[in-house]
């Protein structure tokens, strides 16, 4: 019989004799680890009554991005008040791991991790104590950029702005390659602008939409501040993400720039990885195989420029949606990322009437809201970060560039050949993407149409928790459903897009999509 085991960590300002120093070990039934386990010879208190009640989802209505988590609780029996001492400990924010396995097997290596995250606090009743659960995604809900301008420029020196202009404003961040951004002027005396709080490759600078001439690059900030460019030109300090003008601008200054010189570093996978690292996710917590696979699935060049204190989640959502991918933390606390594709390959689990509890529910047969079918797709791409009208453009700007500068996005709606005479292209799936190339945008729009058009079932069913946990089913995995209904008689492959854990009742509801 399977048992749930939890390791709840805490911090004690003033350790109490007789109590654990930093971890309390809990279980749903009697459990004592062996000599070769970690920790060895440790008795777990059999107090777990509800191991976890939480929900995780991706890909709702064709929308991709972060996996959504509804937080649950670890409920402990406490009628004797023996756990009351935890109320005086610092528990919120400290780690908690819940595992499932069989007593006598190697702990923890032979056990399945159900949840790895942190506690969000305690609630206590007369007979129970509940630990609120929170997975590591909370890190991604904080502002990605913490650095702001201090307004410390003095006597025309510095690139920190002044108290009257930039003080307190967030420094810009650049990922991939972007077009026509309006960087802040960090030194108005010397006409120095900053595109990125970090290294930058600047490919063009414009004054009122007209391209300026590039001079040689600067070697350092001191070099940049000491030497002005020639009139009508600009020079770049790449390491600091800055450039300096040689003449007072006639109008709005904009620029095209990239974070790195390598196009290979500008794919969705590489940007998701870079943003996660900036947000504080450790490199060891990012599944490198997922980064490699997503890059292989779509290596197109993307670009994102942030200036307003956006969260890491908002930035990563914009990147993931561009290539039809999702990302999120798995049960072991590892950051995963995958492109959403039709289910294929070898299933991790077979679901038949013998393992399904209750009655399956076919919730929708189309990817659109209410189960309808999407019949057309359009992608907005190549974002112009500074929309400019005629009054802000120099006379030398070409007609083609004037037209480009008037619009924030380009739009591609691929022509789709449909043989069905009743086809009506009136239910549109539209998405914004960070592609720079029309070809890349068109390719993804076509892929998205193939993924969403026609019948796509959303099926909900429940299995015993031991069945799913033993198979180590995760979001994005492929399973096979065989039922004498809905056309599933010969077995149909589905992708797991939702998991609701009700481990207290020993069941997991799976939401499946095909």
Short mmCIF file of C-alpha atoms in Angstrom, two decimals:
data_model
loop_
_atom_site.label_atom_id
_atom_site.label_comp_id
_atom_site.label_asym_id
_atom_site.label_seq_id
_atom_site.Cartn_x
_atom_site.Cartn_y
_atom_site.Cartn_z
CA UNK A 1 0.00 0.00 0.00
CA UNK A 2 1.30 3.43 -0.93
CA UNK A 3 2.12 6.09 1.63
CA UNK A 4 2.50 9.86 1.36
CA UNK A 5 5.49 11.42 3.06
CA UNK A 6 6.15 15.12 3.60
CA UNK A 7 9.23 17.04 4.67
CA UNK A 8 8.24 20.45 6.01
CA UNK A 9 11.09 22.88 6.58
CA UNK A 10 11.09 25.88 8.88
CA UNK A 11 13.38 28.28 10.68
CA UNK A 12 13.55 28.64 14.45
CA UNK A 13 15.00 31.85 15.89
CA UNK A 14 15.38 30.20 19.30
CA UNK A 15 15.59 26.39 19.02
CA UNK A 16 13.52 24.49 21.59
CA UNK A 17 15.05 21.34 23.14
CA UNK A 18 13.38 18.18 21.93
CA UNK A 19 12.09 19.60 18.62
CA UNK A 20 13.66 19.24 15.15
CA UNK A 21 16.03 22.04 14.23
CA UNK A 22 14.76 22.70 10.73
CA UNK A 23 12.52 19.92 9.36
CA UNK A 24 9.45 18.04 10.54
CA UNK A 25 8.75 14.66 8.91
CA UNK A 26 5.12 13.67 8.33
CA UNK A 27 3.32 10.76 6.66
CA UNK A 28 -0.12 9.33 5.93
CA UNK A 29 0.72 6.00 7.63
CA UNK A 30 3.47 4.50 9.75
CA UNK A 31 6.87 5.10 8.14
CA UNK A 32 10.43 4.71 9.41
CA UNK A 33 13.34 5.09 7.01
CA UNK A 34 16.13 2.53 6.82
CA UNK A 35 19.85 2.74 7.42
CA UNK A 36 20.68 3.61 3.81
CA UNK A 37 17.84 6.10 3.32
CA UNK A 38 18.10 9.88 3.44
CA UNK A 39 17.47 10.75 6.18
CA UNK A 40 18.34 7.44 7.82
CA UNK A 41 16.47 5.88 10.77
CA UNK A 42 13.87 8.64 10.85
CA UNK A 43 10.33 8.13 12.10
CA UNK A 44 7.68 10.13 10.23
CA UNK A 45 4.68 11.28 12.24
CA UNK A 46 1.53 9.65 10.73
CA UNK A 47 -0.59 12.81 10.67
CA UNK A 48 -1.32 13.50 6.98
CA UNK A 49 -5.06 13.38 6.23
CA UNK A 50 -5.01 15.32 2.93
CA UNK A 51 -1.67 15.06 1.10
CA UNK A 52 -2.47 17.70 -1.50
CA UNK A 53 -5.40 19.37 -3.20
CA UNK A 54 -4.19 21.44 -6.13
CA UNK A 55 -4.73 21.94 -9.84
CA UNK A 56 -2.35 22.61 -12.74
CA UNK A 57 -3.41 23.43 -16.30
CA UNK A 58 -2.04 24.49 -19.68
CA UNK A 59 -3.47 25.20 -23.12
CA UNK A 60 -6.94 26.51 -22.35
CA UNK A 61 -8.82 27.35 -25.54
CA UNK A 62 -5.67 27.31 -27.62
CA UNK A 63 -3.93 29.78 -25.30
CA UNK A 64 -0.37 28.97 -24.34
CA UNK A 65 1.94 30.50 -21.78
CA UNK A 66 2.54 29.68 -18.14
CA UNK A 67 0.98 26.57 -16.62
CA UNK A 68 -1.78 27.73 -14.28
CA UNK A 69 -1.71 26.51 -10.71
CA UNK A 70 -4.53 26.55 -8.19
CA UNK A 71 -2.86 26.15 -4.82
CA UNK A 72 -3.98 23.60 -2.30
CA UNK A 73 -3.15 22.47 1.19
CA UNK A 74 -1.41 19.73 3.10
CA UNK A 75 -3.83 18.88 5.93
CA UNK A 76 -2.47 17.35 9.13
CA UNK A 77 -4.32 15.75 12.04
CA UNK A 78 -3.64 17.73 15.21
CA UNK A 79 -6.36 16.90 17.78
CA UNK A 80 -3.77 16.66 20.56
CA UNK A 81 -2.13 20.00 19.74
CA UNK A 82 1.23 18.28 19.29
CA UNK A 83 1.95 20.40 16.24
CA UNK A 84 0.99 23.71 17.83
CA UNK A 85 4.68 24.54 18.29
CA UNK A 86 4.92 25.10 14.52
CA UNK A 87 2.91 28.30 14.97
CA UNK A 88 5.97 29.88 16.61
CA UNK A 89 8.28 28.84 13.77
CA UNK A 90 8.99 30.67 10.52
CA UNK A 91 7.31 28.31 8.06
CA UNK A 92 6.06 30.52 5.17
CA UNK A 93 8.59 30.70 2.37
CA UNK A 94 10.46 27.58 3.45
CA UNK A 95 10.56 24.38 1.41
CA UNK A 96 8.11 21.52 1.46
CA UNK A 97 8.33 18.24 -0.45
CA UNK A 98 5.55 15.66 -0.70
CA UNK A 99 6.36 12.17 -2.00
CA UNK A 100 4.46 8.95 -2.67
CA UNK A 101 5.89 5.48 -2.33
CA UNK A 102 5.97 2.12 -0.58
CA UNK A 103 7.50 1.71 2.88
CA UNK A 104 10.63 -0.41 2.69
CA UNK A 105 11.74 0.93 -0.67
CA UNK A 106 14.67 3.34 -0.92
CA UNK A 107 13.73 6.80 0.34
CA UNK A 108 13.64 9.17 -1.44
CA UNK A 109 15.13 7.73 -4.65
CA UNK A 110 12.40 5.11 -5.20
CA UNK A 111 9.56 7.47 -4.29
CA UNK A 112 7.63 9.74 -6.68
CA UNK A 113 7.69 13.46 -5.96
CA UNK A 114 4.11 14.78 -5.85
CA UNK A 115 4.96 18.36 -4.95
CA UNK A 116 8.12 20.39 -4.45
CA UNK A 117 7.75 24.02 -3.51
CA UNK A 118 7.35 26.21 -0.46
CA UNK A 119 4.71 26.76 2.16
CA UNK A 120 2.61 29.91 1.94
CA UNK A 121 1.50 29.83 5.58
CA UNK A 122 -0.39 27.83 8.17
CA UNK A 123 -4.04 27.72 9.16
CA UNK A 124 -5.04 25.91 12.30
CA UNK A 125 -8.28 24.52 13.66
CA UNK A 126 -9.04 22.66 16.85
CA UNK A 127 -8.33 19.28 15.27
CA UNK A 128 -6.25 20.03 12.17
CA UNK A 129 -3.35 22.11 10.93
CA UNK A 130 -3.17 22.98 7.22
CA UNK A 131 -0.05 24.03 5.32
CA UNK A 132 -0.79 26.17 2.27
CA UNK A 133 1.20 25.07 -0.77
CA UNK A 134 2.95 27.29 -3.29
CA UNK A 135 5.11 26.09 -6.16
CA UNK A 136 8.25 27.96 -7.35
CA UNK A 137 6.30 29.88 -10.01
CA UNK A 138 5.75 32.63 -7.42
CA UNK A 139 9.26 33.77 -8.33
CA UNK A 140 7.98 34.62 -11.80
CA UNK A 141 5.20 36.90 -10.55
CA UNK A 142 7.66 39.52 -9.30
CA UNK A 143 9.03 42.40 -11.41
CA UNK A 144 11.82 41.05 -13.61
CA UNK A 145 13.91 44.22 -13.44
CA UNK A 146 14.79 45.56 -10.00
CA UNK A 147 17.41 48.09 -11.15
CA UNK A 148 16.25 51.69 -11.40
CA UNK A 149 17.92 54.96 -12.26
CA UNK A 150 19.25 56.75 -9.21
CA UNK A 151 19.40 60.26 -10.64
CA UNK A 152 23.03 60.60 -9.58
CA UNK A 153 24.49 62.36 -12.64
CA UNK A 154 26.61 65.32 -11.63
CA UNK A 155 28.05 68.13 -13.69
CA UNK A 156 27.21 66.41 -16.96
CA UNK A 157 28.92 63.17 -15.90
CA UNK A 158 27.26 59.77 -15.46
CA UNK A 159 24.61 57.59 -17.11
CA UNK A 160 22.17 57.44 -14.19
CA UNK A 161 19.89 60.36 -15.09
CA UNK A 162 19.07 63.18 -12.71
CA UNK A 163 16.56 63.74 -9.95
CA UNK A 164 14.47 65.76 -12.42
CA UNK A 165 14.20 63.19 -15.21
CA UNK A 166 14.92 59.47 -14.68
CA UNK A 167 15.28 58.98 -10.93
CA UNK A 168 13.23 55.97 -9.83
CA UNK A 169 12.42 54.80 -13.36
CA UNK A 170 13.08 51.18 -14.28
CA UNK A 171 16.11 50.52 -16.46
CA UNK A 172 15.20 48.87 -19.79
CA UNK A 173 15.79 45.21 -20.55
CA UNK A 174 16.30 43.72 -23.99
CA UNK A 175 15.91 40.09 -25.06
CA UNK A 176 16.51 38.94 -28.64
CA UNK A 177 16.31 41.67 -31.30
CA UNK A 178 13.85 44.58 -31.39
CA UNK A 179 12.87 47.32 -33.80
CA UNK A 180 12.46 51.08 -33.36
CA UNK A 181 12.59 51.30 -29.56
CA UNK A 182 12.77 54.71 -27.83
CA UNK A 183 15.54 54.41 -25.23
CA UNK A 184 15.74 56.85 -22.32
CA UNK A 185 18.33 59.62 -22.47
CA UNK A 186 20.50 58.86 -19.46
CA UNK A 187 22.74 61.90 -19.92
CA UNK A 188 21.05 64.89 -21.55
CA UNK A 189 24.24 66.98 -21.54
CA UNK A 190 26.17 64.45 -23.61
CA UNK A 191 23.19 62.92 -25.48
CA UNK A 192 23.75 59.38 -24.17
CA UNK A 193 20.90 56.88 -24.47
CA UNK A 194 20.54 53.42 -22.92
CA UNK A 195 18.74 50.57 -24.70
CA UNK A 196 19.53 47.74 -22.27
CA UNK A 197 20.74 47.29 -18.74
CA UNK A 198 23.48 45.07 -20.11
CA UNK A 199 25.33 44.34 -23.33
CA UNK A 200 23.71 45.41 -26.59
CA UNK A 201 24.45 45.24 -30.30
CA UNK A 202 22.97 48.31 -31.97
CA UNK A 203 22.29 47.91 -35.69
CA UNK A 204 20.66 51.30 -36.39
CA UNK A 205 19.82 54.63 -34.74
CA UNK A 206 17.18 56.98 -36.17
CA UNK A 207 16.35 60.65 -35.69
CA UNK A 208 12.76 61.39 -36.75
CA UNK A 209 12.79 58.06 -38.59
CA UNK A 210 15.92 58.88 -40.62
CA UNK A 211 18.95 56.61 -40.12
CA UNK A 212 22.09 58.17 -38.64
CA UNK A 213 25.63 57.13 -39.51
CA UNK A 214 27.42 54.80 -37.12
CA UNK A 215 30.91 55.61 -35.88
CA UNK A 216 33.41 53.31 -34.20
CA UNK A 217 32.42 51.66 -30.93
CA UNK A 218 33.54 52.89 -27.52
CA UNK A 219 35.81 50.78 -25.32
CA UNK A 220 34.33 51.90 -22.00
CA UNK A 221 31.92 54.25 -20.27
CA UNK A 222 34.79 56.65 -19.60
CA UNK A 223 35.70 56.63 -23.28
CA UNK A 224 32.08 57.33 -24.22
CA UNK A 225 31.72 60.22 -21.80
CA UNK A 226 35.05 61.75 -22.80
CA UNK A 227 34.74 61.60 -26.60
CA UNK A 228 31.80 62.94 -28.60
CA UNK A 229 30.93 61.40 -32.00
CA UNK A 230 31.19 63.46 -35.15
CA UNK A 231 28.20 65.63 -35.99
CA UNK A 232 25.33 63.65 -37.49
CA UNK A 233 26.70 60.29 -36.29
CA UNK A 234 26.42 58.03 -33.24
CA UNK A 235 28.79 55.71 -31.41
CA UNK A 236 27.91 52.66 -29.30
CA UNK A 237 29.25 51.38 -25.98
CA UNK A 238 28.16 47.77 -26.39
CA UNK A 239 29.00 46.49 -22.90
CA UNK A 240 26.74 49.09 -21.28
CA UNK A 241 23.91 49.00 -23.79
CA UNK A 242 24.38 52.71 -24.59
CA UNK A 243 25.01 54.98 -27.56
CA UNK A 244 25.95 58.66 -27.83
CA UNK A 245 24.84 61.15 -30.46
CA UNK A 246 27.12 63.66 -32.14
CA UNK A 247 24.38 66.27 -32.71
CA UNK A 248 21.28 67.54 -30.94
CA UNK A 249 18.36 65.46 -32.25
CA UNK A 250 15.70 67.01 -34.44
CA UNK A 251 12.98 64.74 -33.07
CA UNK A 252 12.35 61.31 -31.54
CA UNK A 253 15.42 59.09 -31.24
CA UNK A 254 14.79 55.39 -31.86
CA UNK A 255 16.99 52.35 -32.46
CA UNK A 256 17.11 48.77 -33.68
CA UNK A 257 19.15 46.55 -31.39
CA UNK A 258 19.86 43.03 -30.20
CA UNK A 259 21.00 41.62 -26.89
CA UNK A 260 23.59 39.35 -28.50
CA UNK A 261 25.31 39.12 -31.87
CA UNK A 262 24.22 35.49 -32.36
CA UNK A 263 20.83 34.89 -33.97
CA UNK A 264 20.87 31.39 -32.45
CA UNK A 265 20.55 32.96 -29.00
CA UNK A 266 17.29 34.72 -29.90
CA UNK A 267 14.92 31.73 -30.12
CA UNK A 268 11.95 31.30 -27.78
CA UNK A 269 13.74 28.58 -25.82
CA UNK A 270 16.85 30.68 -25.29
CA UNK A 271 14.81 33.74 -24.29
CA UNK A 272 12.69 31.74 -21.83
CA UNK A 273 15.86 30.38 -20.28
CA UNK A 274 17.48 33.82 -20.06
CA UNK A 275 14.41 35.44 -18.50
CA UNK A 276 14.03 32.63 -15.96
CA UNK A 277 17.67 33.00 -14.93
CA UNK A 278 17.21 36.76 -14.57
CA UNK A 279 14.15 36.09 -12.39
CA UNK A 280 16.22 34.01 -9.99
CA UNK A 281 15.50 30.47 -11.17
CA UNK A 282 18.70 28.48 -10.76
CA UNK A 283 20.26 26.95 -13.86
CA UNK A 284 19.97 23.52 -12.26
CA UNK A 285 16.20 23.97 -11.95
CA UNK A 286 15.74 24.52 -15.70
CA UNK A 287 15.41 21.27 -17.67
CA UNK A 288 18.11 21.68 -20.32
CA UNK A 289 16.64 18.93 -22.51
CA UNK A 290 13.43 20.98 -22.77
CA UNK A 291 15.40 24.06 -23.82
CA UNK A 292 17.14 22.03 -26.52
CA UNK A 293 13.89 20.45 -27.75
CA UNK A 294 11.97 23.73 -27.90
CA UNK A 295 14.83 25.42 -29.75
CA UNK A 296 14.81 22.56 -32.26
CA UNK A 297 11.03 22.87 -32.66
CA UNK A 298 11.21 26.60 -33.45
CA UNK A 299 14.52 28.43 -33.68
CA UNK A 300 13.05 31.60 -35.22
CA UNK A 301 14.44 34.96 -34.10
CA UNK A 302 12.31 36.82 -31.52
CA UNK A 303 12.64 40.12 -29.71
CA UNK A 304 11.23 41.66 -26.53
CA UNK A 305 11.92 45.06 -24.94
CA UNK A 306 10.79 45.79 -21.36
CA UNK A 307 10.63 49.22 -19.76
CA UNK A 308 7.83 49.26 -17.19
CA UNK A 309 8.71 46.83 -14.44
CA UNK A 310 6.96 43.88 -16.12
CA UNK A 311 6.91 40.56 -14.28
CA UNK A 312 8.96 37.62 -15.44
CA UNK A 313 5.69 35.78 -16.07
CA UNK A 314 4.42 38.50 -18.41
CA UNK A 315 7.70 38.45 -20.33
CA UNK A 316 7.80 34.67 -20.57
CA UNK A 317 4.14 34.51 -21.60
CA UNK A 318 4.84 36.85 -24.52
CA UNK A 319 7.73 34.64 -25.64
CA UNK A 320 5.91 31.31 -25.18
CA UNK A 321 2.72 32.41 -26.93
CA UNK A 322 4.78 33.43 -29.96
CA UNK A 323 5.73 29.83 -30.75
CA UNK A 324 2.72 28.04 -29.25
CA UNK A 325 4.58 26.84 -26.20
CA UNK A 326 3.87 26.58 -22.51
CA UNK A 327 6.16 26.56 -19.50
CA UNK A 328 5.87 25.95 -15.79
CA UNK A 329 7.24 24.02 -12.84
CA UNK A 330 6.66 20.29 -12.60
CA UNK A 331 5.97 18.33 -9.43
CA UNK A 332 9.69 18.18 -8.66
CA UNK A 333 10.06 21.97 -8.89
CA UNK A 334 11.87 21.86 -12.26
CA UNK A 335 11.07 24.51 -14.89
CA UNK A 336 9.69 22.80 -18.00
CA UNK A 337 8.94 24.25 -21.44
CA UNK A 338 7.31 22.55 -24.41
CA UNK A 339 5.73 23.48 -27.70
CA UNK A 340 2.08 22.41 -27.86
CA UNK A 341 1.69 19.81 -30.60
CA UNK A 342 -0.84 17.16 -31.52
CA UNK A 343 -0.36 14.01 -29.42
CA UNK A 344 1.92 11.43 -30.99
CA UNK A 345 4.49 8.83 -30.06
CA UNK A 346 4.52 6.23 -27.29
CA UNK A 347 2.01 6.94 -24.49
CA UNK A 348 3.21 6.97 -20.89
CA UNK A 349 -0.04 5.35 -19.75
CA UNK A 350 -3.01 3.43 -21.15
CA UNK A 351 -6.41 4.48 -19.84
CA UNK A 352 -9.24 1.97 -20.15
CA UNK A 353 -12.44 1.27 -18.24
CA UNK A 354 -10.44 -0.91 -15.85
CA UNK A 355 -8.41 2.04 -14.55
CA UNK A 356 -10.81 4.95 -15.08
CA UNK A 357 -12.90 5.82 -12.03
CA UNK A 358 -16.48 6.92 -12.67
CA UNK A 359 -17.66 8.24 -16.02
CA UNK A 360 -15.43 10.18 -18.43
CA UNK A 361 -16.76 13.55 -19.57
CA UNK A 362 -16.29 14.80 -23.13
CA UNK A 363 -16.29 18.54 -22.45
CA UNK A 364 -15.64 19.93 -25.93
CA UNK A 365 -14.91 18.81 -29.48
CA UNK A 366 -13.36 22.08 -30.68
CA UNK A 367 -10.50 24.25 -29.44
CA UNK A 368 -12.47 27.52 -29.40
CA UNK A 369 -14.63 28.77 -26.55
CA UNK A 370 -17.64 26.55 -25.98
CA UNK A 371 -16.15 23.78 -28.08
CA UNK A 372 -16.48 25.60 -31.41
CA UNK A 373 -14.00 25.19 -34.26
CA UNK A 374 -11.49 27.88 -35.16
CA UNK A 375 -11.66 28.46 -38.89
CA UNK A 376 -9.01 31.13 -39.45
CA UNK A 377 -5.73 32.22 -37.89
CA UNK A 378 -3.81 35.48 -37.97
CA UNK A 379 -0.50 36.43 -36.41
CA UNK A 380 0.67 39.94 -35.55
CA UNK A 381 4.46 40.17 -35.73
CA UNK A 382 7.46 42.52 -36.20
CA UNK A 383 6.42 44.93 -33.47
CA UNK A 384 7.29 48.58 -34.00
CA UNK A 385 7.94 49.80 -30.45
CA UNK A 386 7.57 53.49 -31.38
CA UNK A 387 4.62 54.35 -33.62
CA UNK A 388 5.36 57.60 -35.46
CA UNK A 389 3.09 59.83 -37.52
CA UNK A 390 3.96 62.27 -40.31
CA UNK A 391 4.65 65.17 -37.96
CA UNK A 392 7.49 63.22 -36.31
CA UNK A 393 9.24 62.08 -39.49
CA UNK A 394 12.03 63.70 -41.47
CA UNK A 395 11.48 64.52 -45.10
CA UNK A 396 14.13 62.00 -46.18
CA UNK A 397 12.20 59.03 -44.77
CA UNK A 398 10.97 56.83 -47.60
CA UNK A 399 7.29 56.19 -48.27
CA UNK A 400 7.71 52.50 -47.41
CA UNK A 401 9.28 53.26 -44.04
CA UNK A 402 6.66 55.92 -43.30
CA UNK A 403 3.97 53.30 -43.81
CA UNK A 404 5.86 50.86 -41.58
CA UNK A 405 6.30 53.42 -38.78
CA UNK A 406 2.58 54.25 -38.68
CA UNK A 407 1.63 50.75 -37.50
CA UNK A 408 2.60 48.95 -34.31
CA UNK A 409 2.36 45.44 -35.81
CA UNK A 410 2.46 43.69 -39.16
CA UNK A 411 -0.28 41.09 -39.66
CA UNK A 412 -0.19 37.83 -41.59
CA UNK A 413 -3.25 35.67 -42.22
CA UNK A 414 -2.14 32.65 -44.25
CA UNK A 415 -4.29 31.47 -47.13
CA UNK A 416 -5.66 28.07 -46.14
CA UNK A 417 -7.00 25.58 -48.65
CA UNK A 418 -10.17 23.92 -47.36
CA UNK A 419 -12.19 21.44 -49.43
CA UNK A 420 -15.25 21.56 -47.18
CA UNK A 421 -17.90 23.58 -49.11
CA UNK A 422 -19.52 24.63 -45.86
CA UNK A 423 -16.32 26.15 -44.48
CA UNK A 424 -16.82 29.68 -43.11
CA UNK A 425 -13.61 31.50 -42.07
CA UNK A 426 -15.32 33.66 -39.46
CA UNK A 427 -14.09 32.29 -36.14
CA UNK A 428 -10.65 33.83 -35.88
CA UNK A 429 -7.77 32.75 -33.68
CA UNK A 430 -5.47 35.78 -33.42
CA UNK A 431 -2.21 35.97 -31.51
CA UNK A 432 0.64 38.42 -31.05
CA UNK A 433 4.10 37.03 -31.68
CA UNK A 434 7.60 38.41 -31.22
CA UNK A 435 8.81 37.21 -34.63
CA UNK A 436 10.68 39.68 -36.79
CA UNK A 437 10.25 37.73 -40.03
CA UNK A 438 7.01 37.44 -41.99
CA UNK A 439 8.04 33.96 -43.06
CA UNK A 440 8.47 32.81 -39.46
CA UNK A 441 5.11 34.34 -38.49
CA UNK A 442 3.36 32.69 -41.43
CA UNK A 443 4.90 29.30 -40.64
CA UNK A 444 3.71 29.41 -37.03
CA UNK A 445 0.26 30.66 -38.06
CA UNK A 446 -0.11 27.70 -40.42
CA UNK A 447 1.08 25.31 -37.71
CA UNK A 448 -1.38 26.84 -35.26
CA UNK A 449 -4.23 26.41 -37.77
CA UNK A 450 -3.39 22.74 -38.28
CA UNK A 451 -3.28 22.32 -34.51
CA UNK A 452 -6.63 24.00 -33.81
CA UNK A 453 -8.87 23.49 -36.84
CA UNK A 454 -11.48 20.75 -36.85
CA UNK A 455 -12.39 18.30 -34.12
CA UNK A 456 -10.20 18.49 -31.03
CA UNK A 457 -11.64 16.73 -28.01
CA UNK A 458 -11.21 17.87 -24.44
CA UNK A 459 -11.82 14.87 -22.20
CA UNK A 460 -11.91 14.77 -18.40
CA UNK A 461 -11.53 11.54 -16.48
CA UNK A 462 -10.41 10.39 -13.05
CA UNK A 463 -7.91 7.70 -12.12
CA UNK A 464 -6.56 6.39 -8.84
CA UNK A 465 -3.66 8.53 -7.71
CA UNK A 466 -1.41 5.46 -7.52
CA UNK A 467 -2.06 4.79 -11.23
CA UNK A 468 -0.97 8.26 -12.33
CA UNK A 469 1.85 8.64 -9.82
CA UNK A 470 3.35 5.25 -10.65
CA UNK A 471 3.36 6.23 -14.33
CA UNK A 472 4.85 9.63 -13.33
CA UNK A 473 2.37 11.43 -15.59
CA UNK A 474 3.18 15.10 -16.14
CA UNK A 475 1.60 18.00 -18.01
CA UNK A 476 2.29 17.67 -21.71
CA UNK A 477 2.68 13.90 -21.61
CA UNK A 478 0.85 11.65 -24.08
CA UNK A 479 -1.60 8.97 -22.88
CA UNK A 480 -3.86 6.56 -24.78
CA UNK A 481 -7.58 6.34 -24.07
CA UNK A 482 -9.55 3.26 -25.16
CA UNK A 483 -13.31 3.41 -24.62
CA UNK A 484 -16.38 1.99 -26.39
CA UNK A 485 -17.61 5.55 -27.04
CA UNK A 486 -16.78 8.77 -28.91
CA UNK A 487 -14.78 6.90 -31.56
CA UNK A 488 -12.16 5.78 -29.07
CA UNK A 489 -12.73 2.02 -29.58
CA UNK A 490 -9.31 1.36 -31.11
CA UNK A 491 -7.50 3.70 -28.72
CA UNK A 492 -6.84 7.42 -29.23
CA UNK A 493 -3.80 9.42 -28.17
CA UNK A 494 -4.34 12.48 -25.96
CA UNK A 495 -2.05 15.07 -24.44
CA UNK A 496 -2.37 15.84 -20.71
CA UNK A 497 -3.31 19.52 -20.32
CA UNK A 498 -4.68 19.50 -16.76
CA UNK A 499 -4.17 17.63 -13.50
CA UNK A 500 -6.24 18.05 -10.35
CA UNK A 501 -4.78 16.23 -7.37
CA UNK A 502 -7.14 15.07 -4.65
CA UNK A 503 -4.71 12.81 -2.87
CA UNK A 504 -6.81 12.67 0.27
CA UNK A 505 -9.33 10.65 -1.75
CA UNK A 506 -6.55 8.92 -3.65
CA UNK A 507 -7.58 10.20 -7.07
CA UNK A 508 -6.33 12.51 -9.79
CA UNK A 509 -8.55 14.09 -12.44
CA UNK A 510 -6.85 14.37 -15.80
CA UNK A 511 -7.88 16.84 -18.48
CA UNK A 512 -6.85 15.51 -21.87
CA UNK A 513 -6.72 17.09 -25.33
CA UNK A 514 -6.31 15.82 -28.86
#
